[in-house]
Amino acid sequence: MSKRVTHELTYDAPLADVRAMLLDEDFRTAVAKEQRALRSTVSVEGEAVRFETVQPAAGIPSFAKKFVGDEIVVVQQETWGATKADIHVTIPGKPGEMKGTATLRETGTGTTETVDLEVKVSIPLVGGKIEGLIADMLVKALKAENRAGRAWLAKA
């Protein structure tokens, strides 16, 4: 089993500006702050981004909390081409991952980033429930990233 999440983030800026933002370490640090991460580290080397955040597990249902503990470490790795990135997200030491893509396309009024990820958790009986929980958390994280991106581009 797995759960697919597709989410669009819109920006009032040209594609080149959005792509540059997504490859900027300071922007990723701003995203972590907007996501209310406890801690974060970012590294960008050329077209590769490694973004690690530590999120509090507060508010997570008890059936899932026993699998993640009090904090959730999320490691997101992206490899960018001109308008598309391959994304791989893991929670180290936990039986699950997210894989997919982010695609940028210019529209008449700016740029749309479409994130398409498949969430997979390999835990018998509760895996599907945890996939749904992770999918919901992912959408919240993407909404926070979009808010941070809009603010970032407005300053540029």
PDB file of C-alpha atoms in Angstrom:
ATOM      1  CA  MET A   1       0.000   0.000   0.000  1.00  0.00           C
ATOM      2  CA  SER A   2       0.979   3.617  -0.453  1.00  0.00           C
ATOM      3  CA  LYS A   3      -0.625   7.044  -0.575  1.00  0.00           C
ATOM      4  CA  ARG A   4      -0.051   9.619  -3.285  1.00  0.00           C
ATOM      5  CA  VAL A   5       0.074  13.339  -2.505  1.00  0.00           C
ATOM      6  CA  THR A   6      -0.022  15.987  -5.226  1.00  0.00           C
ATOM      7  CA  HIS A   7       0.101  19.639  -4.183  1.00  0.00           C
ATOM      8  CA  GLU A   8       0.552  22.884  -6.131  1.00  0.00           C
ATOM      9  CA  LEU A   9       2.482  25.866  -4.801  1.00  0.00           C
ATOM     10  CA  THR A  10       2.048  29.137  -6.695  1.00  0.00           C
ATOM     11  CA  TYR A  11       4.456  32.052  -6.800  1.00  0.00           C
ATOM     12  CA  ASP A  12       4.176  35.519  -8.335  1.00  0.00           C
ATOM     13  CA  ALA A  13       7.650  35.339  -9.865  1.00  0.00           C
ATOM     14  CA  PRO A  14       9.388  34.022 -12.988  1.00  0.00           C
ATOM     15  CA  LEU A  15      10.452  30.382 -13.059  1.00  0.00           C
ATOM     16  CA  ALA A  16      14.169  31.266 -12.881  1.00  0.00           C
ATOM     17  CA  ASP A  17      13.618  33.200  -9.630  1.00  0.00           C
ATOM     18  CA  VAL A  18      11.617  30.357  -8.063  1.00  0.00           C
ATOM     19  CA  ARG A  19      14.234  27.784  -9.064  1.00  0.00           C
ATOM     20  CA  ALA A  20      17.023  29.954  -7.622  1.00  0.00           C
ATOM     21  CA  MET A  21      15.047  30.296  -4.395  1.00  0.00           C
ATOM     22  CA  LEU A  22      14.587  26.525  -4.098  1.00  0.00           C
ATOM     23  CA  LEU A  23      18.371  26.090  -4.424  1.00  0.00           C
ATOM     24  CA  ASP A  24      19.176  28.700  -1.746  1.00  0.00           C
ATOM     25  CA  GLU A  25      20.298  27.540   1.720  1.00  0.00           C
ATOM     26  CA  ASP A  26      18.944  30.675   3.412  1.00  0.00           C
ATOM     27  CA  PHE A  27      15.516  30.081   1.871  1.00  0.00           C
ATOM     28  CA  ARG A  28      15.448  26.501   3.184  1.00  0.00           C
ATOM     29  CA  THR A  29      16.346  27.822   6.642  1.00  0.00           C
ATOM     30  CA  ALA A  30      13.391  30.233   6.369  1.00  0.00           C
ATOM     31  CA  VAL A  31      11.168  27.271   5.412  1.00  0.00           C
ATOM     32  CA  ALA A  32      12.266  25.349   8.522  1.00  0.00           C
ATOM     33  CA  LYS A  33      11.391  28.377  10.644  1.00  0.00           C
ATOM     34  CA  GLU A  34       7.958  28.664   8.988  1.00  0.00           C
ATOM     35  CA  GLN A  35       7.397  24.943   9.590  1.00  0.00           C
ATOM     36  CA  ARG A  36       8.281  25.500  13.270  1.00  0.00           C
ATOM     37  CA  ALA A  37      11.126  22.977  13.147  1.00  0.00           C
ATOM     38  CA  LEU A  38      13.041  22.474  16.381  1.00  0.00           C
ATOM     39  CA  ARG A  39      16.313  22.281  14.452  1.00  0.00           C
ATOM     40  CA  SER A  40      17.402  22.151  10.827  1.00  0.00           C
ATOM     41  CA  THR A  41      20.446  21.780   8.617  1.00  0.00           C
ATOM     42  CA  VAL A  42      20.675  22.581   4.932  1.00  0.00           C
ATOM     43  CA  SER A  43      23.295  21.939   2.310  1.00  0.00           C
ATOM     44  CA  VAL A  44      23.161  22.850  -1.357  1.00  0.00           C
ATOM     45  CA  GLU A  45      25.852  21.576  -3.685  1.00  0.00           C
ATOM     46  CA  GLY A  46      25.200  22.575  -7.272  1.00  0.00           C
ATOM     47  CA  GLU A  47      21.812  21.103  -8.167  1.00  0.00           C
ATOM     48  CA  ALA A  48      21.530  18.890  -5.059  1.00  0.00           C
ATOM     49  CA  VAL A  49      19.710  19.950  -1.901  1.00  0.00           C
ATOM     50  CA  ARG A  50      19.791  18.116   1.426  1.00  0.00           C
ATOM     51  CA  PHE A  51      17.301  19.546   3.914  1.00  0.00           C
ATOM     52  CA  GLU A  52      17.051  17.963   7.363  1.00  0.00           C
ATOM     53  CA  THR A  53      14.536  19.124   9.936  1.00  0.00           C
ATOM     54  CA  VAL A  54      13.607  17.951  13.402  1.00  0.00           C
ATOM     55  CA  GLN A  55       9.906  18.360  14.096  1.00  0.00           C
ATOM     56  CA  PRO A  56       8.091  17.963  17.420  1.00  0.00           C
ATOM     57  CA  ALA A  57       5.805  14.930  17.601  1.00  0.00           C
ATOM     58  CA  ALA A  58       3.205  16.858  19.629  1.00  0.00           C
ATOM     59  CA  GLY A  59      -0.331  16.182  18.483  1.00  0.00           C
ATOM     60  CA  ILE A  60       0.482  12.891  16.782  1.00  0.00           C
ATOM     61  CA  PRO A  61      -1.969  10.081  17.649  1.00  0.00           C
ATOM     62  CA  SER A  62      -0.689   7.561  20.182  1.00  0.00           C
ATOM     63  CA  PHE A  63      -0.712   4.670  17.672  1.00  0.00           C
ATOM     64  CA  ALA A  64       1.859   6.577  15.587  1.00  0.00           C
ATOM     65  CA  LYS A  65       3.826   8.206  18.392  1.00  0.00           C
ATOM     66  CA  LYS A  66       5.214   4.872  19.544  1.00  0.00           C
ATOM     67  CA  PHE A  67       6.870   4.522  16.122  1.00  0.00           C
ATOM     68  CA  VAL A  68       8.347   8.046  15.948  1.00  0.00           C
ATOM     69  CA  GLY A  69       9.064   9.081  19.533  1.00  0.00           C
ATOM     70  CA  ASP A  70       9.008  12.686  20.790  1.00  0.00           C
ATOM     71  CA  GLU A  71      10.788  14.167  17.772  1.00  0.00           C
ATOM     72  CA  ILE A  72      10.630  13.379  14.080  1.00  0.00           C
ATOM     73  CA  VAL A  73      13.788  13.731  11.997  1.00  0.00           C
ATOM     74  CA  VAL A  74      12.963  14.287   8.328  1.00  0.00           C
ATOM     75  CA  VAL A  75      15.667  14.148   5.646  1.00  0.00           C
ATOM     76  CA  GLN A  76      14.675  15.537   2.242  1.00  0.00           C
ATOM     77  CA  GLN A  77      17.018  15.181  -0.708  1.00  0.00           C
ATOM     78  CA  GLU A  78      16.349  16.836  -4.055  1.00  0.00           C
ATOM     79  CA  THR A  79      18.264  16.646  -7.314  1.00  0.00           C
ATOM     80  CA  TRP A  80      17.287  19.456  -9.678  1.00  0.00           C
ATOM     81  CA  GLY A  81      17.313  19.696 -13.444  1.00  0.00           C
ATOM     82  CA  ALA A  82      16.174  22.780 -15.342  1.00  0.00           C
ATOM     83  CA  THR A  83      12.514  22.541 -14.288  1.00  0.00           C
ATOM     84  CA  LYS A  84      12.159  19.253 -12.412  1.00  0.00           C
ATOM     85  CA  ALA A  85      13.579  17.674  -9.264  1.00  0.00           C
ATOM     86  CA  ASP A  86      13.641  14.109  -8.035  1.00  0.00           C
ATOM     87  CA  ILE A  87      12.714  14.065  -4.344  1.00  0.00           C
ATOM     88  CA  HIS A  88      13.437  11.402  -1.747  1.00  0.00           C
ATOM     89  CA  VAL A  89      12.301  11.901   1.847  1.00  0.00           C
ATOM     90  CA  THR A  90      13.185   9.568   4.698  1.00  0.00           C
ATOM     91  CA  ILE A  91      12.710   9.408   8.435  1.00  0.00           C
ATOM     92  CA  PRO A  92      15.996   7.764   9.480  1.00  0.00           C
ATOM     93  CA  GLY A  93      15.541   4.529  11.386  1.00  0.00           C
ATOM     94  CA  LYS A  94      11.832   4.338  10.561  1.00  0.00           C
ATOM     95  CA  PRO A  95      10.154   2.037   8.001  1.00  0.00           C
ATOM     96  CA  GLY A  96       8.855   4.583   5.539  1.00  0.00           C
ATOM     97  CA  GLU A  97       9.765   6.985   2.777  1.00  0.00           C
ATOM     98  CA  MET A  98       8.402   9.423   0.223  1.00  0.00           C
ATOM     99  CA  LYS A  99       9.553   9.516  -3.381  1.00  0.00           C
ATOM    100  CA  GLY A 100       8.488  11.668  -6.272  1.00  0.00           C
ATOM    101  CA  THR A 101       9.081  14.888  -8.124  1.00  0.00           C
ATOM    102  CA  ALA A 102       8.695  18.642  -8.035  1.00  0.00           C
ATOM    103  CA  THR A 103       8.005  20.293 -11.373  1.00  0.00           C
ATOM    104  CA  LEU A 104       8.150  24.016 -12.135  1.00  0.00           C
ATOM    105  CA  ARG A 105       6.084  25.586 -14.899  1.00  0.00           C
ATOM    106  CA  GLU A 106       5.695  29.206 -15.799  1.00  0.00           C
ATOM    107  CA  THR A 107       2.142  30.500 -15.976  1.00  0.00           C
ATOM    108  CA  GLY A 108       0.803  33.805 -17.237  1.00  0.00           C
ATOM    109  CA  THR A 109       1.081  35.340 -13.773  1.00  0.00           C
ATOM    110  CA  GLY A 110       4.076  33.560 -12.253  1.00  0.00           C
ATOM    111  CA  THR A 111       5.257  30.032 -11.567  1.00  0.00           C
ATOM    112  CA  THR A 112       3.558  26.906 -10.280  1.00  0.00           C
ATOM    113  CA  GLU A 113       5.491  24.191  -8.497  1.00  0.00           C
ATOM    114  CA  THR A 114       3.725  20.827  -8.534  1.00  0.00           C
ATOM    115  CA  VAL A 115       4.944  18.382  -5.905  1.00  0.00           C
ATOM    116  CA  ASP A 116       3.924  14.769  -6.524  1.00  0.00           C
ATOM    117  CA  LEU A 117       5.026  12.243  -3.903  1.00  0.00           C
ATOM    118  CA  GLU A 118       4.180   8.672  -3.011  1.00  0.00           C
ATOM    119  CA  VAL A 119       4.141   7.966   0.733  1.00  0.00           C
ATOM    120  CA  LYS A 120       4.981   4.396   1.721  1.00  0.00           C
ATOM    121  CA  VAL A 121       5.128   2.973   5.258  1.00  0.00           C
ATOM    122  CA  SER A 122       5.982  -0.710   5.673  1.00  0.00           C
ATOM    123  CA  ILE A 123       4.323  -1.502   9.004  1.00  0.00           C
ATOM    124  CA  PRO A 124       1.693  -4.254   9.104  1.00  0.00           C
ATOM    125  CA  LEU A 125      -1.835  -3.256  10.168  1.00  0.00           C
ATOM    126  CA  VAL A 126      -1.192   0.456  10.850  1.00  0.00           C
ATOM    127  CA  GLY A 127       0.937   1.359   7.804  1.00  0.00           C
ATOM    128  CA  GLY A 128      -2.039   2.794   5.906  1.00  0.00           C
ATOM    129  CA  LYS A 129      -3.083   4.958   8.859  1.00  0.00           C
ATOM    130  CA  ILE A 130       0.463   6.264   9.251  1.00  0.00           C
ATOM    131  CA  GLU A 131       0.674   6.969   5.494  1.00  0.00           C
ATOM    132  CA  GLY A 132      -2.445   9.104   5.812  1.00  0.00           C
ATOM    133  CA  LEU A 133      -1.003  10.926   8.804  1.00  0.00           C
ATOM    134  CA  ILE A 134       2.278  11.578   6.965  1.00  0.00           C
ATOM    135  CA  ALA A 135       0.378  12.762   3.882  1.00  0.00           C
ATOM    136  CA  ASP A 136      -1.522  15.293   6.009  1.00  0.00           C
ATOM    137  CA  MET A 137       1.723  16.478   7.629  1.00  0.00           C
ATOM    138  CA  LEU A 138       3.318  16.769   4.180  1.00  0.00           C
ATOM    139  CA  VAL A 139       0.547  19.045   2.899  1.00  0.00           C
ATOM    140  CA  LYS A 140       0.929  21.269   5.996  1.00  0.00           C
ATOM    141  CA  ALA A 141       4.701  21.409   5.428  1.00  0.00           C
ATOM    142  CA  LEU A 142       4.202  22.328   1.751  1.00  0.00           C
ATOM    143  CA  LYS A 143       1.758  25.084   2.693  1.00  0.00           C
ATOM    144  CA  ALA A 144       4.350  26.476   5.118  1.00  0.00           C
ATOM    145  CA  GLU A 145       6.995  26.288   2.379  1.00  0.00           C
ATOM    146  CA  ASN A 146       4.679  28.188   0.040  1.00  0.00           C
ATOM    147  CA  ARG A 147       4.131  30.944   2.645  1.00  0.00           C
ATOM    148  CA  ALA A 148       7.886  31.208   3.189  1.00  0.00           C
ATOM    149  CA  GLY A 149       8.466  31.298  -0.579  1.00  0.00           C
ATOM    150  CA  ARG A 150       5.936  34.030  -1.215  1.00  0.00           C
ATOM    151  CA  ALA A 151       7.489  36.155   1.543  1.00  0.00           C
ATOM    152  CA  TRP A 152      11.002  35.419   0.230  1.00  0.00           C
ATOM    153  CA  LEU A 153      10.136  36.436  -3.339  1.00  0.00           C
ATOM    154  CA  ALA A 154       8.294  39.560  -2.180  1.00  0.00           C
ATOM    155  CA  LYS A 155      11.561  40.800  -0.599  1.00  0.00           C
ATOM    156  CA  ALA A 156      13.589  40.143  -3.776  1.00  0.00           C
TER     157      ALA A 156
END
